[in-house]
Short mmCIF file of C-alpha atoms in Angstrom, two decimals:
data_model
loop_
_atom_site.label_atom_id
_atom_site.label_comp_id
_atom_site.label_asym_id
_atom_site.label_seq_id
_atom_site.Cartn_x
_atom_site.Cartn_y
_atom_site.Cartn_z
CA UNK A 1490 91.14 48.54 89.45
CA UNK A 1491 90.06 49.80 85.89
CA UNK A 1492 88.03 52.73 84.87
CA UNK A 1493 86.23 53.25 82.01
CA UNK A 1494 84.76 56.78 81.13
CA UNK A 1495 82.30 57.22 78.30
CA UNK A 1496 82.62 60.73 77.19
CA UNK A 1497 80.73 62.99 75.21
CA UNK A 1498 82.85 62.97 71.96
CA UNK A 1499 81.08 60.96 68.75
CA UNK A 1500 79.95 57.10 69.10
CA UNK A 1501 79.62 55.92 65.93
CA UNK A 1502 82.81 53.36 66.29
CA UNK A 1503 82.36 52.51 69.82
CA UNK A 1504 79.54 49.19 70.74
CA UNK A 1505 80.01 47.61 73.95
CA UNK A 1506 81.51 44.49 72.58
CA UNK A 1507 84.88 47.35 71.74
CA UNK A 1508 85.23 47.04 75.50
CA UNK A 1509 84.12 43.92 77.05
CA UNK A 1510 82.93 45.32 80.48
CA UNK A 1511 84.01 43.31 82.97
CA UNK A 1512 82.37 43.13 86.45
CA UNK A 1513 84.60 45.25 88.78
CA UNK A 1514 85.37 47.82 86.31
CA UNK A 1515 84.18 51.56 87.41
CA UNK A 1516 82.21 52.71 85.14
CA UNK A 1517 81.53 56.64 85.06
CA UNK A 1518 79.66 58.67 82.77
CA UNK A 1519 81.57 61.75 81.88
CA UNK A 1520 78.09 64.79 82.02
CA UNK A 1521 76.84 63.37 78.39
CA UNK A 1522 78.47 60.53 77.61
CA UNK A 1523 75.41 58.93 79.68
CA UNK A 1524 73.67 59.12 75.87
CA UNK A 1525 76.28 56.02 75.03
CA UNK A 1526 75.49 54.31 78.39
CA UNK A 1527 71.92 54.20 77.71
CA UNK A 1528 71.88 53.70 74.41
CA UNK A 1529 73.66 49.89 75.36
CA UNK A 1530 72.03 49.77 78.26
CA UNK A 1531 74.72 50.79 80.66
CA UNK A 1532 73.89 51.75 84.17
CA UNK A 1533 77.34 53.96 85.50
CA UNK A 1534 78.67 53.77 88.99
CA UNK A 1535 78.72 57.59 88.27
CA UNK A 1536 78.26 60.47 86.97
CA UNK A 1537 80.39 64.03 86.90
CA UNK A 1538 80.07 67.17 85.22
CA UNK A 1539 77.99 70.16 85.13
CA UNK A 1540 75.18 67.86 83.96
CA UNK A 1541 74.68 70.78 80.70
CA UNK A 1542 74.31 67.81 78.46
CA UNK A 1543 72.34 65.30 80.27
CA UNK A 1544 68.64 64.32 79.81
CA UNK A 1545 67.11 64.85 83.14
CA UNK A 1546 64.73 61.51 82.26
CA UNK A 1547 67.71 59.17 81.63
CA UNK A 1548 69.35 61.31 84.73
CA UNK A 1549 66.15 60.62 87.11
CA UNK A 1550 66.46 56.60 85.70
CA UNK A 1551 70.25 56.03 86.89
CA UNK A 1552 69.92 57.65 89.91
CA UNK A 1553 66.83 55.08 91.01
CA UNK A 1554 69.31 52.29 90.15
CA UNK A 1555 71.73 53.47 93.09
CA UNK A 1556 74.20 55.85 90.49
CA UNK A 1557 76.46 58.44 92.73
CA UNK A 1558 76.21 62.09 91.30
CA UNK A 1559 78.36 64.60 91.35
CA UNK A 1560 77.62 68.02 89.94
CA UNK A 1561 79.80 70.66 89.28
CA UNK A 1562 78.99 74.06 88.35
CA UNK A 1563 78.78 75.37 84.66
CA UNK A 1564 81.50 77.87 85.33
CA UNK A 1565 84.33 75.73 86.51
CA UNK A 1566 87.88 75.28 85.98
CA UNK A 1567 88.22 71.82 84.10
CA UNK A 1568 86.27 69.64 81.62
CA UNK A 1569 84.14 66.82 82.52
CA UNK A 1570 86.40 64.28 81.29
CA UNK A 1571 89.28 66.10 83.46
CA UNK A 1572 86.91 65.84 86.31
CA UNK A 1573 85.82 61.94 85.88
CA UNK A 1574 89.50 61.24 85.90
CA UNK A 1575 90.36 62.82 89.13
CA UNK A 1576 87.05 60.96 90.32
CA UNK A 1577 88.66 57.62 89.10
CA UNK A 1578 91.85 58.37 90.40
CA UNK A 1579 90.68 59.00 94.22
CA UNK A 1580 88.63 55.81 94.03
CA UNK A 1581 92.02 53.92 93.49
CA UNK A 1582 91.74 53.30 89.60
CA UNK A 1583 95.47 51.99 87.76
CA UNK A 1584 94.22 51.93 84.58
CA UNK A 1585 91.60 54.31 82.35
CA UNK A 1586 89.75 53.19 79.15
CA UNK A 1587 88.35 56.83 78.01
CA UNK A 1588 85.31 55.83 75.59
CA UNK A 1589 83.73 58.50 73.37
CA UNK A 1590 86.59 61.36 73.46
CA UNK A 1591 87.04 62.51 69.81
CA UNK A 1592 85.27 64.70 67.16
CA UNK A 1593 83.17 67.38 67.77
CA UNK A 1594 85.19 70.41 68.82
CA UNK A 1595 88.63 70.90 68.37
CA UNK A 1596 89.79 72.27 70.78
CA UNK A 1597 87.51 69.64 73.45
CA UNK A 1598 89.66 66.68 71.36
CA UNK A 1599 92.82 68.61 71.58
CA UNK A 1600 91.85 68.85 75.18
CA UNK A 1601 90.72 65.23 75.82
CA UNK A 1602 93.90 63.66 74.16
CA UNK A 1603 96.62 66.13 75.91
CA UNK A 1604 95.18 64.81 79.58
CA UNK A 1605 96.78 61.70 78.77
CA UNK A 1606 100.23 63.93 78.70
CA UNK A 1607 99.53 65.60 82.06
CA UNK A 1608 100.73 64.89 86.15
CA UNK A 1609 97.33 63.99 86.18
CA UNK A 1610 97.40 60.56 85.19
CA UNK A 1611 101.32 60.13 85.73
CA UNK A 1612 101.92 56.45 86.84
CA UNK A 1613 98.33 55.13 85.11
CA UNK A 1614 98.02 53.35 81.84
CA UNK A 1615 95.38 55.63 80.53
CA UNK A 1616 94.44 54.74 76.86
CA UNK A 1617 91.52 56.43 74.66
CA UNK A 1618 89.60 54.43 71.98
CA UNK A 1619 87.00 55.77 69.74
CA UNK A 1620 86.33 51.79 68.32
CA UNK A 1621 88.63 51.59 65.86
CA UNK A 1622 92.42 53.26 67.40
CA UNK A 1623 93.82 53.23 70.53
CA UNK A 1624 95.70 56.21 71.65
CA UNK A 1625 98.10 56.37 74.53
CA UNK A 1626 100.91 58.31 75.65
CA UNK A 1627 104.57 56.76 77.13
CA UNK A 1628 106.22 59.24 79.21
CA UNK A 1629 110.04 58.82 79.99
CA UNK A 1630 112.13 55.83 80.17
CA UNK A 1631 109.51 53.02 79.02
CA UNK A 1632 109.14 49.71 76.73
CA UNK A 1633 105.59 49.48 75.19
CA UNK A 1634 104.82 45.78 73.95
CA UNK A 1635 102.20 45.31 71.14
CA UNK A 1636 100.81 41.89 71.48
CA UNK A 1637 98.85 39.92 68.67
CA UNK A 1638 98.85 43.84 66.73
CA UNK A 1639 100.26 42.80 63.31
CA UNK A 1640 99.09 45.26 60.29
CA UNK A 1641 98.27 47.97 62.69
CA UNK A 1642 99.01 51.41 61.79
CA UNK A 1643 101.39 53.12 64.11
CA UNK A 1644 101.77 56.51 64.36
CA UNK A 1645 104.28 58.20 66.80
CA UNK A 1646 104.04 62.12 67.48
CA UNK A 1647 106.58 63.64 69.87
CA UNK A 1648 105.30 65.84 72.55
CA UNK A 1649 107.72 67.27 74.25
CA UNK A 1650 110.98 68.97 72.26
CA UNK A 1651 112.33 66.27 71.66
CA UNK A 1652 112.15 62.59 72.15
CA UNK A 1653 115.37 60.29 72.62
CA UNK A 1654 116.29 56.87 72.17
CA UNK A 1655 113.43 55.35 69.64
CA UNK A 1656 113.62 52.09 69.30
CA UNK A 1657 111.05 50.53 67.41
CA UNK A 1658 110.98 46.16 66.70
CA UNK A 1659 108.93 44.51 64.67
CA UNK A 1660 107.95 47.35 62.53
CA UNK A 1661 107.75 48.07 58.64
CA UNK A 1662 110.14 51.24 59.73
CA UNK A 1663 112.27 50.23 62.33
CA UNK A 1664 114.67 52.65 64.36
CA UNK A 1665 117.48 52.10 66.88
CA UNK A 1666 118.04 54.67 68.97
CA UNK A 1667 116.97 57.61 67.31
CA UNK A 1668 115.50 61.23 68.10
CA UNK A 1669 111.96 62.69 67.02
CA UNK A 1670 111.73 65.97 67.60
CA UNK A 1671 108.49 68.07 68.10
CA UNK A 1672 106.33 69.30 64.78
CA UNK A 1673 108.26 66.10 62.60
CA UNK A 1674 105.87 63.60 60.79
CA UNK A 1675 108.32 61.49 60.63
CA UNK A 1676 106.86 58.92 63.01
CA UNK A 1677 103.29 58.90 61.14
CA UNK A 1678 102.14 55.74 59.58
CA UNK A 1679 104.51 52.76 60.42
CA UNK A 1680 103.11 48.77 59.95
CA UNK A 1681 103.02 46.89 62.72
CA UNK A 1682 104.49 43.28 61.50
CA UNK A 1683 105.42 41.29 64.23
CA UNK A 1684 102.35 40.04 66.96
CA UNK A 1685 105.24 40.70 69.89
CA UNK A 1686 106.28 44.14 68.02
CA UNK A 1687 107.94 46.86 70.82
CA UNK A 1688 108.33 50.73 71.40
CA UNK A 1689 111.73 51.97 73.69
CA UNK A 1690 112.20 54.95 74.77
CA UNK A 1691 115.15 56.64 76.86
CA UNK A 1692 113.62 60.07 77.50
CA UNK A 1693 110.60 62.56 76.34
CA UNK A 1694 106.72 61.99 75.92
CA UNK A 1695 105.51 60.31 72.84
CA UNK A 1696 101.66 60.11 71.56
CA UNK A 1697 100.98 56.83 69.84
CA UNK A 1698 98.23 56.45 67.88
CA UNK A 1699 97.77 52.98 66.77
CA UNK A 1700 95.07 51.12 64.68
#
C-alpha cells in the first residue's frame, strides 16, 4: 500500500497532477499540510500533528467527511511529518510519497530529508518531491534503476563516512566501483543519458537528489 503525506513545507511546485492520486493510496495530512489538500480539493484519510497550523474551519470540514484525527501535544518529541510516517507505517504502508517537505526553516528541511536516512523507514521506498526533484535515499547493498529519466540532473551526497562501490551506468559521469566519502561534492550534478540509466552500491547511505 502507498502513502502519500502532504507536509507543511512550500507548494508552489507541487499540483495534484505531480502525483496522480490513485484510489487506494493513504492519504494523510501532516498538521498543515491540510492548506495543500484543500487548496486541490483533497479530503485526507488523516490527519496528525499538534494541529498548531491548522484552520479549525477546514479542520471542522474534513472531519464531517469521515477524516481520522490524531492530535498530539505541542510539546512532543518528534515532528509532524515524523509522526505521519509512523502513522503510515502501522497502517501497513511499503512505499511513502512525502509532498510539501522543503523550504521554510532549515533546520525543519534538514529534518524532513534526514528521516528518509533513519530505522524509521528502513525496508520502505520513501521518496520526497517538492514538483520538480525527487529525493530518496539507498541504504546498503542496493541497485537503483532510473527508467525513461534521460537529462535529469543527478546529484549523489554521501551520508554516512563513506560510501563504497559506486557504480553509476548511463550517466554523463560514470564510475565503477568507486568511494564517496562524506562532505565531497564530487557526486553533485551528473546527466542522466540513458532512459534505463542505474545506481550500485556495495555499502553506506547515499542521498540522491534527482531532477
Amino acid at each position: 500500500m502507498r502513502a502519500i503525506i502532504f507536509a507543511n513545507g512550500q507548494m508552489k511546485n507541487l499540483s495534484p497532477t505531480v502525483i496522480p492520486i490513485q484510489a487506494e493510496d493513504l492519504i494523510i495530512a501532516a498538521d498543515g499540510g491540510l492548506r495543500f489538500c484543500m487548496m486541490h480539493d483533497i479530503v485526507p484519510h488523516l490527519i496528525v500533528g499538534d494541529l498548531d497550523s491548522v484552520d479549525h474551519t477546514q479542520l471542522k470540514y474534513i472531519k464531517q467527511q469521515g477524516c481520522e484525527i490524531i492530535q498530539y501535544p505541542v510539546d512532543k518529541d518528534a515532528t509532524d511529518l515524523e509522526l505521519s510516517i509512523t502513522a503510515a507505517l502501522n497502517r501497513g504502508a511499503q512505499e511513502i510519497l512525502i509532498l510539501s517537505a522543503l523550504g521554510g526553516r532549515w533546520d525543519m528541511t534538514f529534518s524532513n530529508i534526514l528521516l528518509m536516512a533513519s530505522d524509521l523507514v528502513d525496508g520502505v521506498h520513501v521518496r520526497l518531491l517538492d514538483g520538480t526533484q525527487e529525493i530518496f535515499c539507498i541504504k546498503g547493498a542496493a541497485k537503483v534503476m532510473l527508467i525513461d529519466r534521460d537529462g535529469a540532473n543527478l546529484s549523489l551526497l554521501p551520508l554516512s563516512p563513506s560510501v563504497n562501490g559506486i557504480t553509476l551506468k548511463g550517466m554523463k559521469y560514470p564510475l565503477k566501483n568507486e568511494s564517496l566519502c562524506l562532505g565531497t561534492s564530487r557526486g553533485l550534478s551528473n546527466i542522466v543519458l540513458n532512459s534505463r540509466a542505474a545506481i550500485l552500491v556495495d555499502q553506506g547511505m547515499l542521498l540522491a537528489v534527482l531532477g
